[in-house]
C-alpha angles and dihedrals in degrees: 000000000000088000126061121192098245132156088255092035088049105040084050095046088052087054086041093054091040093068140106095250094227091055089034089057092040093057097043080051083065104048097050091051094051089049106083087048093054098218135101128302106213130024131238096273091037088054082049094056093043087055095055093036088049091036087227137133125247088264106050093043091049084050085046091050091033099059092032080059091052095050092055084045098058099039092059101044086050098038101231123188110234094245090047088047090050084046088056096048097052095053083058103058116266124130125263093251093049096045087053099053093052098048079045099060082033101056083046101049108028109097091052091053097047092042078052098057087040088066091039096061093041086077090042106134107258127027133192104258103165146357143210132147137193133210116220130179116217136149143264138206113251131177087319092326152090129246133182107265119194120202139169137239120213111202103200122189101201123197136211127198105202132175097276106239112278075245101069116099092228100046118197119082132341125192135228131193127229117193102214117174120201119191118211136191116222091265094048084057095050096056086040088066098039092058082039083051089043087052099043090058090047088048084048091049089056104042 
């Protein structure tokens, strides 16, 4: 479930649902494209003119932008196909012409947005550069006593893409490589695989 019913979700969902559906789609085609580049949407006189086209007060306008942000939000970090995404939406209470405006503008914009946060996170700060790992036996109290305890050693090569020096000849960005080792029970381990194996279906989803 990407939507929970929550005060703010439900008084949203009741403006959503409240809108002329072409204004209503012009407006969340903002707002996705304006998403990858994490700043605002509309400008002060534009938010003006939505207030007087949607006959609503700063605050419930700001609540209006606010939650069609979120659902766009949550449909690309999840990767969420456009009818899965109307079928969401719908579950959670709007109505079936704004659903459908939103899995609309979704379904048309949503492989731009989601190219646009893949080349975002290309220049995130660390990287995975390189993996080993080690299996060592060790032991573990137990009602007085002691028992054999496995546990596993990642080792993790991060790496960080920083601003090169205004000295360097090629400019740009230059990496550096951080060793980091995380040590992990069995059950530990266990709930490790089962988010990989979360993050591998959603990758799969998007190739």
């Amino acid at each position: 479930m990407l939507f929970t019913a929550t005060k703010r979700w439900t008084a949203a969902v009741a403006l959503i649902n409240a809108a002329e559906p072409a204004p209503l789609s012009k407006v969340l085609a903002r707002l996705l494209k304006a998403l990858p580049e994490k700043k605002e949407a509309f400008s002060n006189a534009e938010t003006e003119q939505l207030r007087e086209a949607f006959g609503l007060g700063e605050s419930d306008l700001e609540l209006l932008l606010g939650v069609g942000a979120f659902i766009f939000e949550q449909a690309a970090y999840s990767i969420t196909p456009p009818e899965t995404l109307r079928t969401e939406l719908l579950d959670a209470g709007l109505a079936e012409e704004a659903a459908l405006a939103c899995s609309t503008v979704w379904l048309g914009g949503a492989a731009e947005c989601v190219q646009a946060l893949k080349e975002r996170s290309v220049l995130a700060p660390a990287s995975l550069a390189g993996l080993d790992w080690q299996l060592r036996l060790g032991t573990a109290h137990s009602n007085g006593g002691r028992t054999p305890a496995g546990h596993a050693v990642l080792q993790l090569e991060l790496e960080n893409q920083v601003p090169a020096s205004s000295a360097s000849a090629t400019g740009g960005v230059q990496a550096t490589r951080t060793p980091v080792q995380v040590q992990l029970d069995a059950e530990a381990m266990a709930g490790l695989l089962r988010k990989l194996d979360v993050i591998q279906g959603q990758m799969d989803r998007l190739s």
